[in-house]
mmCIF file of C-alpha atoms and ligand atoms in Angstrom:
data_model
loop_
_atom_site.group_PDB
_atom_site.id
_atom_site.type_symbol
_atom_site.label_atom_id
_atom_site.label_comp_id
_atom_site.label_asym_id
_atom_site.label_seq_id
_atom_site.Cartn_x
_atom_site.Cartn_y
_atom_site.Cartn_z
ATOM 1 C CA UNK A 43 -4.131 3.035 -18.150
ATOM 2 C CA UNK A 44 -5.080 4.942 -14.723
ATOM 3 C CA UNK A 45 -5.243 3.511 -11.253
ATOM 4 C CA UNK A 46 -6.446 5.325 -8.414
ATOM 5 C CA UNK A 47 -5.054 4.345 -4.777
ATOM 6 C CA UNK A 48 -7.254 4.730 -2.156
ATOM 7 C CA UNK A 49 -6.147 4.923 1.885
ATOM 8 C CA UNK A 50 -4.849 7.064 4.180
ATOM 9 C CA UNK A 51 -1.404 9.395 3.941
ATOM 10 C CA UNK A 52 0.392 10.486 7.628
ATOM 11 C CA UNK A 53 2.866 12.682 8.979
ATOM 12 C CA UNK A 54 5.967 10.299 9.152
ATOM 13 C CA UNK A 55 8.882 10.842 11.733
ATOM 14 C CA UNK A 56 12.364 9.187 10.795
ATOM 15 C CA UNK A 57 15.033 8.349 12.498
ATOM 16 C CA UNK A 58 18.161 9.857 10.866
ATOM 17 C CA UNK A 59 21.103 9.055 13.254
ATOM 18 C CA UNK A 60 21.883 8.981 17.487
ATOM 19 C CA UNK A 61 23.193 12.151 18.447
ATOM 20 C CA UNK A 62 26.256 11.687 20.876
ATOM 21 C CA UNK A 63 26.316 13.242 24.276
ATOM 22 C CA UNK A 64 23.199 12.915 25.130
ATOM 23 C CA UNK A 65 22.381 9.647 25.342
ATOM 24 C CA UNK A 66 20.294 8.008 22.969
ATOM 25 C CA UNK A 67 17.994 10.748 21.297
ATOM 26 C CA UNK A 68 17.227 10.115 17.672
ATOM 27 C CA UNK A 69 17.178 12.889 15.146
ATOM 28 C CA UNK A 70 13.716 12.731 13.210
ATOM 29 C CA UNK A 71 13.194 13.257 10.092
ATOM 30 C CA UNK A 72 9.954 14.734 8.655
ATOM 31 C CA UNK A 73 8.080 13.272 6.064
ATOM 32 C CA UNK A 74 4.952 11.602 4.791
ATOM 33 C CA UNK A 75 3.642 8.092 3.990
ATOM 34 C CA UNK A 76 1.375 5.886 4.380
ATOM 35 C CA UNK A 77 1.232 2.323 2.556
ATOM 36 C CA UNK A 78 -1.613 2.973 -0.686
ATOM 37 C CA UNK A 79 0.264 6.425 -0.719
ATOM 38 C CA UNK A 80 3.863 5.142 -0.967
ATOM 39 C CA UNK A 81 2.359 2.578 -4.022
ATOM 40 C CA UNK A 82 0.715 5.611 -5.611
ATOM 41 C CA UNK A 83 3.914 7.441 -5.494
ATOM 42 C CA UNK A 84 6.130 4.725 -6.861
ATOM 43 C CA UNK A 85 3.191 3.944 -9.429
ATOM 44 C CA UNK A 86 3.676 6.858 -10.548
ATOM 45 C CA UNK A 87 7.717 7.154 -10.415
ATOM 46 C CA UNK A 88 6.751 3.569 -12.883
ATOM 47 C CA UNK A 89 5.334 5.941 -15.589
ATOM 48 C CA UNK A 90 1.667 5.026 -14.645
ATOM 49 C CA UNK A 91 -0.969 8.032 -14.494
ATOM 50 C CA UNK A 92 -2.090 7.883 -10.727
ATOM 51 C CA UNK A 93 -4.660 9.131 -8.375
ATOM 52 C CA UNK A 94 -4.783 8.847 -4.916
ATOM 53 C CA UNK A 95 -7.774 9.468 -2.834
ATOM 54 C CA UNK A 96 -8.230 9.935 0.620
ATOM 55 C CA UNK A 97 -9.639 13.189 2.934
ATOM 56 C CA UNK A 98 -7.213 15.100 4.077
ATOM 57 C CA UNK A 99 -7.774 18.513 6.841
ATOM 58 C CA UNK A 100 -6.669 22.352 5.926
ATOM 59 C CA UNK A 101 -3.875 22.813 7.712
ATOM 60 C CA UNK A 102 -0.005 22.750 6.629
ATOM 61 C CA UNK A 103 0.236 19.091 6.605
ATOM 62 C CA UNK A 104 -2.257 18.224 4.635
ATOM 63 C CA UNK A 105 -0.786 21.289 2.002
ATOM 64 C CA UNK A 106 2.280 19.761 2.154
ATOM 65 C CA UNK A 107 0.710 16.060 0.953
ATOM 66 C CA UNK A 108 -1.074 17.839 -1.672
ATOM 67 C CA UNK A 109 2.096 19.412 -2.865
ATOM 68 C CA UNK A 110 4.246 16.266 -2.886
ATOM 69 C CA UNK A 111 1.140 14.202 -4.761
ATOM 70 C CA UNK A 112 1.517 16.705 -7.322
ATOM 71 C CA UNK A 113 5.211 16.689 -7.643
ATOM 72 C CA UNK A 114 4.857 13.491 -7.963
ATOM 73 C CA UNK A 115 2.385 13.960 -10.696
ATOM 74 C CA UNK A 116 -0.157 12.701 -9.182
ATOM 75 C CA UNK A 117 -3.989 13.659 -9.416
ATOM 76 C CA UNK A 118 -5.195 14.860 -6.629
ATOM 77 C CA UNK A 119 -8.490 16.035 -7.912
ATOM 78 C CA UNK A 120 -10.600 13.468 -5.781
ATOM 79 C CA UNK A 121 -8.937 14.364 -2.367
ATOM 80 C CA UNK A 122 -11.854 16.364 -0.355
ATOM 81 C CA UNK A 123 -11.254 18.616 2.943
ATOM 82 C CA UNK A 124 -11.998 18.415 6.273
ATOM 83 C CA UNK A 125 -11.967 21.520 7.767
ATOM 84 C CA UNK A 126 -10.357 21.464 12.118
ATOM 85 C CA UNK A 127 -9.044 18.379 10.947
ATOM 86 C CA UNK A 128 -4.885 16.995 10.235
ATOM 87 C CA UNK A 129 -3.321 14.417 8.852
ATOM 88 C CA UNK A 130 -2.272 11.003 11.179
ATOM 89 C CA UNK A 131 1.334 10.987 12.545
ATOM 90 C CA UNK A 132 3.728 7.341 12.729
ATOM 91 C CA UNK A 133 7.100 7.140 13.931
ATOM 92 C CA UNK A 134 9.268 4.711 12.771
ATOM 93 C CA UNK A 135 11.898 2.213 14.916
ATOM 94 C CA UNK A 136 14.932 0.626 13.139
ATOM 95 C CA UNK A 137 16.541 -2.257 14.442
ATOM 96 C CA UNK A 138 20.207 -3.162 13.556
ATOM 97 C CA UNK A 139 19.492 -5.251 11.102
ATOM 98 C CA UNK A 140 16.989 -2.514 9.068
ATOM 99 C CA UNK A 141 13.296 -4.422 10.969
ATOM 100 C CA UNK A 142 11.373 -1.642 11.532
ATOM 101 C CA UNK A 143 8.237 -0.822 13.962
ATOM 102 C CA UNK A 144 5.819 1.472 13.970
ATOM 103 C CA UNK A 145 4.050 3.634 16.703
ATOM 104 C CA UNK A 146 0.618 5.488 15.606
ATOM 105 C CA UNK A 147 -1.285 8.936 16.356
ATOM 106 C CA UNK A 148 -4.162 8.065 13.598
ATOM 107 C CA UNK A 149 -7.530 7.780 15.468
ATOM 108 C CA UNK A 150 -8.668 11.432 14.078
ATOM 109 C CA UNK A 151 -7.061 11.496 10.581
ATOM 110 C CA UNK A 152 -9.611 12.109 7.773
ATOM 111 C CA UNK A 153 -9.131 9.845 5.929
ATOM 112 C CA UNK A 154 -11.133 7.508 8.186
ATOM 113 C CA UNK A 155 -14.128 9.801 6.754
ATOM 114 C CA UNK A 156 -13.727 7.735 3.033
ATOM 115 C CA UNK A 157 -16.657 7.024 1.369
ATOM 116 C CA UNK A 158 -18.555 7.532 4.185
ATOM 117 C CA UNK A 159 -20.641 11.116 3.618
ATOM 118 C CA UNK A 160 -23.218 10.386 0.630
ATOM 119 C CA UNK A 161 -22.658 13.319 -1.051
ATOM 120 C CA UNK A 162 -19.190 12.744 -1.811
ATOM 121 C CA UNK A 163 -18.956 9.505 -2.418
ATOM 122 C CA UNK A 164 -21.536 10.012 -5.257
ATOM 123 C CA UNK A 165 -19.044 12.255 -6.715
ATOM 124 C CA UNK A 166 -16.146 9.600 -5.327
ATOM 125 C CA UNK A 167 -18.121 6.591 -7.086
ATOM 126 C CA UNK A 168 -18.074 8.499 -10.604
ATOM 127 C CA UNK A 169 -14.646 9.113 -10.848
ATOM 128 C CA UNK A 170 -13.457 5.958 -9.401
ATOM 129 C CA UNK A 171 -15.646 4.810 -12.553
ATOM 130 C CA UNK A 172 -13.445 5.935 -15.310
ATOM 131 C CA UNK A 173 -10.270 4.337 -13.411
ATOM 132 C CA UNK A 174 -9.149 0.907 -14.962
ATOM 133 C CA UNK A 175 -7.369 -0.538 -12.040
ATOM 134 C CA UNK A 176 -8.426 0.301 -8.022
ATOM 135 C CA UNK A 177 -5.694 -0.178 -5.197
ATOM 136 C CA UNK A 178 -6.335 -0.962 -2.041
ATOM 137 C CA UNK A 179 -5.226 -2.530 1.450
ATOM 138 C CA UNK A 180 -6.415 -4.193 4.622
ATOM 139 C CA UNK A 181 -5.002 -0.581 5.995
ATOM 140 C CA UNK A 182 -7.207 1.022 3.880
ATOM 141 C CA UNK A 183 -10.646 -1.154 5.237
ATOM 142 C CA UNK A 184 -9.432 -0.672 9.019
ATOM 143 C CA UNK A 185 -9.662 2.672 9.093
ATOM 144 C CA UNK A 186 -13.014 2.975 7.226
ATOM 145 C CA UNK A 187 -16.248 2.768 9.357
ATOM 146 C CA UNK A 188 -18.024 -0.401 8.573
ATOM 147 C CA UNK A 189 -21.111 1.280 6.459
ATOM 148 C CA UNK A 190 -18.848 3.034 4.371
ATOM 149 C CA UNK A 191 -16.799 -0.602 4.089
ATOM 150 C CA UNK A 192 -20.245 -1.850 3.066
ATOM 151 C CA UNK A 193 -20.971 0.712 0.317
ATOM 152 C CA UNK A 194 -17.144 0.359 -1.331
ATOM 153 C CA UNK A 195 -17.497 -3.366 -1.718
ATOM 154 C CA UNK A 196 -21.229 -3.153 -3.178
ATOM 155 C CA UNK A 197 -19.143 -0.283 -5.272
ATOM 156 C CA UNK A 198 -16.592 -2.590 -6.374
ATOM 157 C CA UNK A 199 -18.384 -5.404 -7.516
ATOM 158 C CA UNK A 200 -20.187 -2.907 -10.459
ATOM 159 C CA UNK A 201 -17.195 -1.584 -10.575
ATOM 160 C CA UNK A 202 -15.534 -5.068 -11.964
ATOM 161 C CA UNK A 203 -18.986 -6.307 -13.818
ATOM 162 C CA UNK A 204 -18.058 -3.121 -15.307
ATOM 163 C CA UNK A 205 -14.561 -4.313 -16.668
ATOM 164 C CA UNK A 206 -12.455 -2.451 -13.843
ATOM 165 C CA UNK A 207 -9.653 -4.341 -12.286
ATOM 166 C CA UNK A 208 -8.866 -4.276 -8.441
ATOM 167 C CA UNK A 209 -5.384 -4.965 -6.897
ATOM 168 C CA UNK A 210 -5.441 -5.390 -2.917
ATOM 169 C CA UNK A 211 -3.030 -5.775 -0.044
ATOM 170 C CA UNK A 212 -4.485 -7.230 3.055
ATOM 171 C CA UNK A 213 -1.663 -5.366 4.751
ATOM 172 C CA UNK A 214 -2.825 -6.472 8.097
ATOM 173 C CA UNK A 215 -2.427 -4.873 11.240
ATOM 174 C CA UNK A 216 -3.751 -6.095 14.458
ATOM 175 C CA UNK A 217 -3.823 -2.527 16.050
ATOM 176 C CA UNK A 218 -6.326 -1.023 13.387
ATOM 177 C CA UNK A 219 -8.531 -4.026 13.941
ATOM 178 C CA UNK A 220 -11.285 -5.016 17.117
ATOM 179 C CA UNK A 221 -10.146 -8.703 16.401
ATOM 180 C CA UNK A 222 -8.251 -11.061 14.558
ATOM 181 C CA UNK A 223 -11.750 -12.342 13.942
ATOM 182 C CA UNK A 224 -13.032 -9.428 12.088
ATOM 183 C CA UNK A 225 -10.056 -8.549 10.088
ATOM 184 C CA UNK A 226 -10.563 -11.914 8.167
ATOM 185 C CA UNK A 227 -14.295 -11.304 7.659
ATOM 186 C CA UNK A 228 -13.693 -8.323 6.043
ATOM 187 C CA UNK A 229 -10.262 -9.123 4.467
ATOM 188 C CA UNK A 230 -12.594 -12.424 3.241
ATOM 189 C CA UNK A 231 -14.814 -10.388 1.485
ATOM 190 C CA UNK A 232 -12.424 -7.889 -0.515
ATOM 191 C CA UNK A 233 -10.476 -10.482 -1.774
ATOM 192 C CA UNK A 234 -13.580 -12.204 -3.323
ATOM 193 C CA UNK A 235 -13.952 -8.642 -5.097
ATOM 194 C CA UNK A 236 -9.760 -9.052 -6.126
ATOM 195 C CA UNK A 237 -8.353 -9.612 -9.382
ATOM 196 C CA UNK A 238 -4.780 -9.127 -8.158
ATOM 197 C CA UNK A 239 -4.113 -9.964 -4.397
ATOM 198 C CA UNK A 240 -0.247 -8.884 -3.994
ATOM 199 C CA UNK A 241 0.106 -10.098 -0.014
ATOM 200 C CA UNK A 242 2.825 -10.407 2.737
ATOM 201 C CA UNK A 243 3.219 -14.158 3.869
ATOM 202 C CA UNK A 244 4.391 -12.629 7.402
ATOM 203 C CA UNK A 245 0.648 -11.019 7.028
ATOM 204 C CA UNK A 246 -1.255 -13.828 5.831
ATOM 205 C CA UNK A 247 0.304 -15.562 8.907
ATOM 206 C CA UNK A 248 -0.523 -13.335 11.222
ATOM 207 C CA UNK A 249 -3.844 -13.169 9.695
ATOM 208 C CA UNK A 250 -5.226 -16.340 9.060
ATOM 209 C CA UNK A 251 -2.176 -18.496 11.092
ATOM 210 C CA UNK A 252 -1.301 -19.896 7.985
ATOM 211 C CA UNK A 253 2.289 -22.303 8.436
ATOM 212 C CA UNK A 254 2.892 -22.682 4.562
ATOM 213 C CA UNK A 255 2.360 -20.528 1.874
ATOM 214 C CA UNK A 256 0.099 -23.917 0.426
ATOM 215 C CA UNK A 257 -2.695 -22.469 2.465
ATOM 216 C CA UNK A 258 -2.571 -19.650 1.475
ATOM 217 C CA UNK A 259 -2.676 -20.222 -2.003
ATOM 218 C CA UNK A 260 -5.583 -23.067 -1.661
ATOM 219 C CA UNK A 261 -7.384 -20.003 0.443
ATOM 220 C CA UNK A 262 -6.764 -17.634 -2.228
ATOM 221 C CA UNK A 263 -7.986 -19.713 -4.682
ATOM 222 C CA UNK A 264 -10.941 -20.501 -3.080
ATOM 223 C CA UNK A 265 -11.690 -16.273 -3.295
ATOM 224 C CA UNK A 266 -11.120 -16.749 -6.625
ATOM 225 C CA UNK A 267 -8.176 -14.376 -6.770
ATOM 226 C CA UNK A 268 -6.984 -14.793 -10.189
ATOM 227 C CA UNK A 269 -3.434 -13.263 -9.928
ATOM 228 C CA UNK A 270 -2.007 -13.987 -6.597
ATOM 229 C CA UNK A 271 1.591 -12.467 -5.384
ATOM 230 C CA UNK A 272 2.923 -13.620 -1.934
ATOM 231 C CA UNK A 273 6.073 -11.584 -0.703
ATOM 232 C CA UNK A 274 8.427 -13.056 1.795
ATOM 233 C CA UNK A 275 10.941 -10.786 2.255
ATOM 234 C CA UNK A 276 14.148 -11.884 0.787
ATOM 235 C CA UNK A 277 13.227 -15.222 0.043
ATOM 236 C CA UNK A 278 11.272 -16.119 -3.219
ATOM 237 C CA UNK A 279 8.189 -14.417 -4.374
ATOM 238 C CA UNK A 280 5.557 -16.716 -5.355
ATOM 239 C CA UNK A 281 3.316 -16.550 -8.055
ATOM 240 C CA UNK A 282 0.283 -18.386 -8.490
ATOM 241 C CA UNK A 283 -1.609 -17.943 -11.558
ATOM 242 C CA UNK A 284 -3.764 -19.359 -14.577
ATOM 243 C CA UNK A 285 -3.053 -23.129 -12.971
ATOM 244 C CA UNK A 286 0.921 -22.467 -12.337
ATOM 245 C CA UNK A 287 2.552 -21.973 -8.939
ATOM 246 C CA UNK A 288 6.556 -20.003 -9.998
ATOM 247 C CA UNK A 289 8.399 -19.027 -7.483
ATOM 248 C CA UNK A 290 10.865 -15.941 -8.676
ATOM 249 C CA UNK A 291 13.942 -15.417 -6.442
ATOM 250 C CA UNK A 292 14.504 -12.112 -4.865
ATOM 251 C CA UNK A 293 18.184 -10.522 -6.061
ATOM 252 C CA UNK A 294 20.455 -9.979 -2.578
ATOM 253 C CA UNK A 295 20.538 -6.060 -1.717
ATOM 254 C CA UNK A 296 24.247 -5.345 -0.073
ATOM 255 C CA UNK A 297 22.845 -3.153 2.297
ATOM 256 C CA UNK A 298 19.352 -3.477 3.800
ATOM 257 C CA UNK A 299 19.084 0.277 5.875
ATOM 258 C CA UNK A 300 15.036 0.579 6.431
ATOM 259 C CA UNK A 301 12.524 -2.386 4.910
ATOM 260 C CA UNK A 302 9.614 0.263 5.698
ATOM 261 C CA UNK A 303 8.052 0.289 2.168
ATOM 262 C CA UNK A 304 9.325 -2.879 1.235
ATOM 263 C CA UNK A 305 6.148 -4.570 0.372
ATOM 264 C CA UNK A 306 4.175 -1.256 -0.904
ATOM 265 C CA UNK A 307 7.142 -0.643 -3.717
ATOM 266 C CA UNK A 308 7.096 -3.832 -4.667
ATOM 267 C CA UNK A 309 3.213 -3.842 -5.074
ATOM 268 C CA UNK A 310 3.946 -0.459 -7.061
ATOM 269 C CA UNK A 311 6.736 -2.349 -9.489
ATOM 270 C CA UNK A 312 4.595 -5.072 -9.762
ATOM 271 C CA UNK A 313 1.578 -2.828 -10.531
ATOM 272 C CA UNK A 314 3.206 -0.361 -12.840
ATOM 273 C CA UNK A 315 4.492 -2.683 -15.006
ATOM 274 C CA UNK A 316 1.385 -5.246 -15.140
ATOM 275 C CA UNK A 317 -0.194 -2.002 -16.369
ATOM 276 C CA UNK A 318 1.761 -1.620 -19.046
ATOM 277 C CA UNK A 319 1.186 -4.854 -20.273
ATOM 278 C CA UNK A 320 4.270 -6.912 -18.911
ATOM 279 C CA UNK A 321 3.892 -10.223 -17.957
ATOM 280 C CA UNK A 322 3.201 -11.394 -14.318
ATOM 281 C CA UNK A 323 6.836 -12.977 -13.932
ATOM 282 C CA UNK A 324 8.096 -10.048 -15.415
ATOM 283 C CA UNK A 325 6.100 -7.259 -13.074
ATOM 284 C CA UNK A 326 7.494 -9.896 -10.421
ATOM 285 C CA UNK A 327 11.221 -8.816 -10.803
ATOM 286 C CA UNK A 328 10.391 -4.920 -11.738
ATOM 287 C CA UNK A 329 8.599 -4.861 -7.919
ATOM 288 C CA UNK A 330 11.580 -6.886 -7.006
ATOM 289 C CA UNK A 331 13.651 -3.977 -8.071
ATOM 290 C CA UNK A 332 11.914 -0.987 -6.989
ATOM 291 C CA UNK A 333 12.061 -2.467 -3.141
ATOM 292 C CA UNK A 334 15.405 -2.454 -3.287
ATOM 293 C CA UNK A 335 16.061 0.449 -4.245
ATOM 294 C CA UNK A 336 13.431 1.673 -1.142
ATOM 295 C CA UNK A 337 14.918 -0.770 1.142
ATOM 296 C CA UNK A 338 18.387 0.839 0.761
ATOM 297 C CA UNK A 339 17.002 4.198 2.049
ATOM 298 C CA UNK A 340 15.122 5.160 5.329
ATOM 299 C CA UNK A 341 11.583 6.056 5.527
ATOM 300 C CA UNK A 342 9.016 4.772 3.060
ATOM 301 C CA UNK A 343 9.695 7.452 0.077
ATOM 302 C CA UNK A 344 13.081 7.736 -1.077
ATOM 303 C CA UNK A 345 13.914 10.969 -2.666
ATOM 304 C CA UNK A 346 13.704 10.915 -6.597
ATOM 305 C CA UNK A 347 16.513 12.217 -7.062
ATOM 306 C CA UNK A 348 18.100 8.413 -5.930
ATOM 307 C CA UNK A 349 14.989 7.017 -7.363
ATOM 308 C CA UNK A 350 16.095 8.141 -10.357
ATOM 309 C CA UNK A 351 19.737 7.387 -10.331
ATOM 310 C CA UNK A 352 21.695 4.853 -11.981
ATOM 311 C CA UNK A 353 23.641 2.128 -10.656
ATOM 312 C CA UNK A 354 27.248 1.449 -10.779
ATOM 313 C CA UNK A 355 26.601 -0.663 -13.844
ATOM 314 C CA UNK A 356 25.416 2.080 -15.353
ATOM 315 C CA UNK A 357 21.958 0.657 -15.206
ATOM 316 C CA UNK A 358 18.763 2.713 -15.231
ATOM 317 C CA UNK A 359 17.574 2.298 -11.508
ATOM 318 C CA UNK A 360 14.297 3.111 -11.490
ATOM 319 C CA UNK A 361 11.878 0.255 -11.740
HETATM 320 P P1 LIG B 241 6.454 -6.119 3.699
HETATM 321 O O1 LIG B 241 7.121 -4.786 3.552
HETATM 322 O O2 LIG B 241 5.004 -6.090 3.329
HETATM 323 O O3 LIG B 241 6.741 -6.785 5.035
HETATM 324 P P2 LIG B 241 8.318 -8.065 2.539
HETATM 325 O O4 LIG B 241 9.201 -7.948 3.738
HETATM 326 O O5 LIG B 241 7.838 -9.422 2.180
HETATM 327 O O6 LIG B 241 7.068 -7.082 2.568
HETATM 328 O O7 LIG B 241 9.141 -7.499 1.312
HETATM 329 C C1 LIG B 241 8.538 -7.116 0.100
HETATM 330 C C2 LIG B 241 9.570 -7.154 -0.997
HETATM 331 O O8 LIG B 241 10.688 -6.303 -0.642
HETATM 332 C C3 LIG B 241 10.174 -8.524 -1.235
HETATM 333 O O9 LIG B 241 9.378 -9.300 -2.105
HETATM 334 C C4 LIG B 241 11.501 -8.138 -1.870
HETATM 335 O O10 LIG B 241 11.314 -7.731 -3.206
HETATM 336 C C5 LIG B 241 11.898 -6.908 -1.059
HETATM 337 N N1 LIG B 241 12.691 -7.248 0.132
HETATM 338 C C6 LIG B 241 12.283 -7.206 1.426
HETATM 339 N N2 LIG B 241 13.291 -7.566 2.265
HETATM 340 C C7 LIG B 241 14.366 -7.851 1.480
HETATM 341 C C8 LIG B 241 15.720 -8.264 1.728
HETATM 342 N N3 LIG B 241 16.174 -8.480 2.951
HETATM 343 N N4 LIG B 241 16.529 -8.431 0.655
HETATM 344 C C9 LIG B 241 16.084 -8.214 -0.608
HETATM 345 N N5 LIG B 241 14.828 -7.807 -0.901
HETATM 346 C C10 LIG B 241 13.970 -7.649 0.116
#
């Protein structure tokens, strides 16, 4: 089984701790993430062969993501250059309680060149061919122009006549969108082209200004989303698929330091271990269990050395 992840990777600042003295300056910590990028990586932490594809620039940034993709182990083979061009840059806000917000320097990043240049996405559209499983996220349609948004769904639906599989996160965030409006006319449209939708509630609220998950599901349905995940932080997942609505608790994590990553590990969990043929209750509590390991760390990739670890029970960790 290989899935390729396609969206957009960015410089990410940290905050580490408060220095004293000078009142409150945080000290940053550099790193890089993005949300299709951070599934990719724990995709492929799961034992999955990955790809991720995006555009990145030629400068030391963009090296860098390279680098870490392919420690990682993941292909990088369909990443193309743009030359006078660098990577997007977030910074990251904790509150006490381990919220988190997000401020953006993105409007220039490459990756908002995907699928867009006819040349390469020839070359983009036969690779993406010999993938079984596609990943992507509301993020990853925001920052696409809308003919190149055109040509991946016309893509997608050979793509799944073809027997390929497509897992999406509507991810939604008003910034990266004109309107509320068009968000849902283009989120709409994806998910008709979904066989997994693995989706925030907090999203889908924000989205679609749904007050139950019931709508939701009824909307989802109506897509004709087969497998259909809805995360709500650290109250139950819900499942709804083949007829059956389960809801699958959420363990308790002791100590909740940074929830950035939260939902993209758990899509990666989830993903990982549908692809290797567990069931979906099953990839339910492995996604369960690679968030909280991320969720216990700041920033949005925790190093693999504690990815790796194992737990006081002596428990392998990794999901
Ligand atoms: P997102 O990061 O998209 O906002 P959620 O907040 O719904 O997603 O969280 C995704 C997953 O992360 C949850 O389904 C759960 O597995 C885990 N998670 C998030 N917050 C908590 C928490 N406070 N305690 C335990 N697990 C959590």
């Amino acid at each position: 089984m290989k899935l390729a992840a396609l969206g957009e990777v960015m410089v990410e600042l940290a905050p580490q701790a408060v220095s004293q003295g000078s009142g409150q300056k945080a000290l940053l910590a550099q790193s890089y993430a993005g949300d299709t990028y951070n599934t990719a990586v724990y995709i492929a932490r799961g034992g999955v062969d990955v790809s991720y594809v995006t555009l990145l620039g030629e400068d030391p940034y963009s090296e860098e993501v390279l680098t870490r993709l392919a420690s990682e182990g993941i292909d990088t083979s369909a990443i193309a250059r743009l030359p006078g061009r660098c990577p997007g840059l977030y910074m990251i806000q904790n509150t006490a309680d381990g919220e988190r917000y997000f401020t953006y320097w993105r409007g220039e990043a490459p990756a908002r060149e995907l699928f867009a240049d006819p040349a390469r996405r020839e070359v983009l559209r036969d690779y993406l061919r010999k993938m079984d499983c596609l990943y992507l996220s509301g993020i990853t349609l925001a920052i696409m122009n809308p003919e190149a948004r055109a040509e991946l769904l016309v893509f997608l639906k050979e793509y799944r006549a073809n027997g390929g599989r497509v897992a999406f996160d509507s991810n939604y965030r008003p910034r990266l969108w004109a309107s509320a409006e068009a968000a849902r006319s283009v989120v709409a449209e994806f998910l008709q082209q979904a066989d997994m939708a693995l989706l925030t509630f907090e999203d889908e609220q924000a989205l679609w200004g749904d007050e139950l998950p019931d709508s939701c599901i009824k909307r989802n349905g109506d897509f004709g989303v087969a497998e259909l995940v809805i995360k709500r932080g650290a109250e139950p997942v819900l499942l709804q698929y083949q007829g059956d609505l389960v809801s699958v608790e959420v363990p308790a994590v002791s100590s909740v330091v940074d929830t950035t990553g939260a939902g993209d590990s758990f899509n990666a969990g989830y993903l990982a271990a549908r692809l290797q043929g567990a069931s979906p209750e099953d990839a339910i509590a492995a996604g369960n269990r690679c968030a909280a390991r991320v969720i216990g760390h700041r920033g949005a990739i925790i190093p693999r050395a504690d990815y790796f670890a194992t737990d006081a029970s002596g428990a392998e960790a990794a999901c």
